Short mmCIF file of C-alpha atoms in Angstrom, two decimals:
data_model
loop_
_atom_site.label_atom_id
_atom_site.label_comp_id
_atom_site.label_asym_id
_atom_site.label_seq_id
_atom_site.Cartn_x
_atom_site.Cartn_y
_atom_site.Cartn_z
CA MET A 1 -4.51 -28.48 132.24
CA LYS A 2 -5.88 -31.22 129.98
CA ILE A 3 -4.40 -32.12 126.58
CA ILE A 4 -6.70 -33.57 123.92
CA ASP A 5 -5.10 -35.39 120.98
CA LEU A 6 -6.90 -34.43 117.75
CA THR A 7 -4.68 -36.52 115.46
CA HIS A 8 -5.20 -39.80 113.60
CA THR A 9 -2.29 -42.24 113.64
CA VAL A 10 -0.43 -42.66 110.34
CA LYS A 11 -0.40 -46.30 109.26
CA GLU A 12 -0.40 -48.27 106.03
CA ASP A 13 -4.11 -49.17 105.93
CA MET A 14 -5.44 -45.71 106.85
CA PRO A 15 -7.99 -43.75 104.78
CA VAL A 16 -6.41 -41.51 102.11
CA TYR A 17 -7.93 -39.07 99.65
CA PRO A 18 -9.28 -40.92 96.59
CA GLY A 19 -6.51 -41.35 94.01
CA THR A 20 -3.72 -40.96 96.57
CA GLU A 21 -1.37 -43.84 97.30
CA ASP A 22 -1.36 -45.40 100.75
CA PRO A 23 1.50 -44.46 103.06
CA CYS A 24 4.34 -46.95 103.41
CA LEU A 25 6.14 -47.58 106.72
CA GLU A 26 9.10 -49.81 105.98
CA GLN A 27 11.21 -51.05 108.89
CA CYS A 28 14.80 -50.73 107.67
CA THR A 29 16.69 -51.94 110.73
CA ASP A 30 15.86 -54.08 113.74
CA TYR A 31 17.09 -54.58 117.26
CA GLU A 32 18.60 -58.03 116.62
CA ARG A 33 20.62 -57.13 113.52
CA GLU A 34 21.66 -53.46 113.94
CA GLY A 35 20.77 -52.96 117.59
CA TYR A 36 18.17 -50.28 116.90
CA LYS A 37 14.98 -49.68 114.93
CA GLU A 38 14.59 -47.18 112.10
CA THR A 39 11.64 -46.77 109.73
CA LEU A 40 11.48 -45.39 106.18
CA LEU A 41 8.33 -43.29 105.80
CA SER A 42 6.81 -42.71 102.37
CA MET A 43 3.58 -40.74 102.08
CA TYR A 44 1.87 -37.90 100.26
CA SER A 45 2.06 -34.48 101.90
CA HIS A 46 -1.70 -34.48 102.56
CA THR A 47 -1.88 -37.79 104.41
CA GLY A 48 -3.84 -38.29 107.62
CA THR A 49 -4.38 -35.35 109.95
CA HIS A 50 -2.65 -32.69 107.91
CA MET A 51 -2.44 -29.01 107.05
CA ASP A 52 -2.92 -27.32 103.67
CA ALA A 53 -0.87 -24.24 102.83
CA PRO A 54 -1.94 -21.58 100.32
CA ALA A 55 0.74 -23.09 98.04
CA HIS A 56 -1.42 -26.23 97.80
CA ILE A 57 -3.60 -24.32 95.33
CA TYR A 58 -1.67 -21.21 94.27
CA GLY A 59 1.89 -21.17 92.93
CA SER A 60 2.40 -17.75 94.48
CA GLY A 61 1.00 -18.87 97.85
CA LYS A 62 2.94 -19.32 101.07
CA THR A 63 4.44 -22.70 101.88
CA LEU A 64 4.30 -24.04 105.43
CA ASP A 65 8.08 -23.91 105.88
CA THR A 66 8.13 -20.17 105.15
CA MET A 67 5.35 -19.36 107.63
CA GLU A 68 6.22 -18.35 111.18
CA ALA A 69 5.58 -21.03 113.83
CA GLU A 70 3.04 -18.76 115.50
CA ALA A 71 0.78 -19.35 112.48
CA PHE A 72 0.15 -22.87 113.80
CA VAL A 73 -0.74 -22.01 117.42
CA GLY A 74 -3.62 -20.01 118.82
CA LYS A 75 -7.01 -19.84 120.45
CA CYS A 76 -9.62 -22.02 118.78
CA PHE A 77 -13.37 -22.41 118.92
CA THR A 78 -15.11 -25.61 117.81
CA VAL A 79 -18.53 -25.33 116.19
CA ASP A 80 -20.82 -28.23 117.09
CA CYS A 81 -22.67 -29.26 113.92
CA LYS A 82 -22.67 -33.04 114.37
CA GLY A 83 -26.44 -33.23 114.03
CA ILE A 84 -26.38 -31.94 110.48
CA GLU A 85 -27.70 -34.33 107.84
CA LYS A 86 -25.50 -36.03 105.27
CA GLY A 87 -24.54 -33.83 102.34
CA ARG A 88 -25.93 -30.67 103.97
CA ARG A 89 -24.03 -27.42 104.22
CA ILE A 90 -22.83 -25.74 107.41
CA THR A 91 -24.44 -22.31 107.41
CA MET A 92 -23.55 -19.08 109.18
CA ASP A 93 -26.43 -19.45 111.66
CA MET A 94 -24.62 -22.50 113.13
CA ILE A 95 -21.56 -20.40 113.99
CA ASP A 96 -21.52 -18.55 117.31
CA ILE A 97 -20.07 -15.26 116.11
CA GLN A 98 -19.49 -13.94 119.64
CA LYS A 99 -17.29 -16.88 120.62
CA SER A 100 -15.77 -17.23 117.18
CA SER A 101 -14.59 -13.64 117.35
CA GLN A 102 -12.39 -14.62 120.32
CA ALA A 103 -10.66 -17.39 118.36
CA GLU A 104 -7.87 -17.52 115.78
CA PHE A 105 -8.87 -20.96 114.52
CA ILE A 106 -12.41 -22.17 113.82
CA LEU A 107 -12.91 -25.96 113.90
CA PHE A 108 -16.05 -27.83 112.85
CA ASN A 109 -17.21 -30.97 114.63
CA THR A 110 -19.46 -32.73 112.12
CA GLY A 111 -19.16 -36.09 113.86
CA TRP A 112 -17.77 -37.53 110.65
CA SER A 113 -14.65 -38.97 112.30
CA ARG A 114 -16.86 -41.83 113.51
CA TYR A 115 -16.74 -43.11 109.92
CA TRP A 116 -12.92 -43.15 109.81
CA GLY A 117 -11.83 -46.42 108.22
CA THR A 118 -15.11 -46.96 106.33
CA ASP A 119 -16.30 -46.09 102.82
CA GLN A 120 -18.82 -43.66 104.31
CA TYR A 121 -15.96 -41.36 105.33
CA PHE A 122 -15.45 -40.35 101.68
CA SER A 123 -19.00 -39.38 100.75
CA ASP A 124 -21.74 -36.92 101.65
CA TYR A 125 -19.91 -35.23 104.52
CA PRO A 126 -21.09 -31.72 105.50
CA TYR A 127 -19.18 -28.69 104.26
CA VAL A 128 -19.23 -24.95 104.93
CA THR A 129 -21.14 -22.53 102.70
CA GLU A 130 -19.33 -19.87 100.69
CA GLU A 131 -20.68 -17.29 103.14
CA GLY A 132 -19.01 -19.16 105.99
CA ILE A 133 -15.75 -19.40 104.08
CA ASP A 134 -15.87 -15.65 103.44
CA TYR A 135 -16.38 -15.02 107.16
CA ILE A 136 -13.34 -17.14 108.09
CA ARG A 137 -11.23 -15.48 105.40
CA ASP A 138 -12.26 -11.87 105.99
CA SER A 139 -12.19 -11.99 109.79
CA GLY A 140 -8.44 -12.63 109.75
CA LYS A 141 -8.43 -16.14 111.21
CA LYS A 142 -5.23 -18.17 111.17
CA GLY A 143 -7.00 -21.32 110.07
CA ILE A 144 -10.01 -23.56 109.73
CA GLY A 145 -10.28 -27.26 110.57
CA PHE A 146 -12.58 -30.26 110.05
CA ASP A 147 -13.07 -33.89 111.07
CA THR A 148 -13.65 -34.76 107.39
CA ILE A 149 -11.41 -35.71 104.44
CA GLY A 150 -11.63 -32.24 102.92
CA LEU A 151 -12.89 -28.68 102.92
CA ASP A 152 -14.62 -29.25 99.58
CA PRO A 153 -17.00 -32.09 98.74
CA VAL A 154 -15.17 -34.98 97.06
CA SER A 155 -17.32 -34.32 93.98
CA ASP A 156 -15.81 -30.83 93.55
CA THR A 157 -12.59 -31.63 91.70
CA ASN A 158 -11.98 -27.89 91.17
CA LEU A 159 -11.58 -27.42 94.95
CA SER A 160 -13.68 -24.26 94.78
CA LEU A 161 -13.79 -23.60 98.53
CA HIS A 162 -10.03 -24.10 98.82
CA ARG A 163 -9.56 -21.51 96.10
CA ARG A 164 -11.98 -19.10 97.69
CA LEU A 165 -10.36 -19.33 101.13
CA LEU A 166 -6.66 -19.41 100.20
CA LYS A 167 -6.54 -16.76 97.48
CA ASP A 168 -4.27 -13.91 98.60
CA ARG A 169 -4.42 -15.06 102.22
CA GLU A 170 -1.91 -16.52 104.68
CA ILE A 171 -4.31 -19.00 106.22
CA VAL A 172 -4.20 -22.77 106.72
CA ILE A 173 -6.69 -25.62 106.42
CA ILE A 174 -6.57 -28.61 108.79
CA GLU A 175 -8.27 -31.81 107.65
CA ASN A 176 -8.93 -35.25 109.16
CA LEU A 177 -9.12 -34.13 112.79
CA LYS A 178 -10.67 -36.30 115.50
CA ASN A 179 -12.01 -35.96 119.06
CA LEU A 180 -13.52 -32.56 118.30
CA GLU A 181 -16.63 -33.47 120.30
CA THR A 182 -14.54 -33.09 123.46
CA ILE A 183 -13.90 -29.39 122.83
CA CYS A 184 -17.19 -28.25 121.27
CA GLY A 185 -18.41 -24.83 122.33
CA GLN A 186 -15.21 -24.03 124.22
CA ILE A 187 -12.39 -21.60 123.68
CA CYS A 188 -9.13 -23.49 124.05
CA THR A 189 -5.59 -23.38 122.69
CA LEU A 190 -4.76 -25.29 119.51
CA TYR A 191 -1.27 -26.51 118.67
CA CYS A 192 -1.12 -27.91 115.13
CA LEU A 193 2.50 -28.25 114.07
CA PRO A 194 3.12 -29.46 110.50
CA LEU A 195 6.21 -31.32 109.36
CA LYS A 196 8.69 -28.68 108.17
CA TYR A 197 10.17 -29.53 104.78
CA LYS A 198 11.24 -27.28 101.92
CA GLY A 199 8.42 -26.10 99.68
CA ALA A 200 5.70 -27.61 101.87
CA ASP A 201 2.34 -27.33 100.06
CA GLY A 202 0.91 -29.36 102.93
CA ALA A 203 2.15 -31.67 105.65
CA PRO A 204 1.04 -34.22 108.23
CA ALA A 205 0.65 -32.52 111.59
CA ARG A 206 0.27 -33.40 115.26
CA ALA A 207 -2.74 -31.45 116.48
CA VAL A 208 -3.62 -31.11 120.17
CA ALA A 209 -5.96 -28.88 122.15
CA LEU A 210 -5.17 -27.55 125.61
CA LEU A 211 -8.07 -27.10 128.01
#
């Protein structure tokens, strides 16, 4: 068995969604004074590699803390679309329906994680067409994931694809993944466990794939 870490490390100078404050990691104790180290973490719920709940968009939607843990674990298939041009859409003909039908999570490797930490990360990344979103939603998947900052283009402040996918569905969105190129074209097991706090509209998560 091989375990692939798909998670970016949370730190103070990491990329965050435009308009969001940077996370703060404040060391509150140290080994010399108290004899141990403890850190105060302050961050938005959609920081770093994280998961969106339906409640992120809809007041009547499920929060992560009310979803069963099995909603965050399952077979996944990663679509290899890293050759797609900037700003282009990921279409249905790029998705292997036969393999995707065996998976509970569909991940998309656009190759965009190579821009992590640069301005390029926030612009012109590929995104899935409405037809693709409808396929994910209507085929009963547990979730969808990307190696980009969001499901929607940054220019879409209405979050149209979020709304289309999450409406009346118990499904999750995973954003800011990495290392997806290592699992492209394969069926493997995804563990993406979000921080459990009351009323969680979203939460940082540790995502790993088991081969």
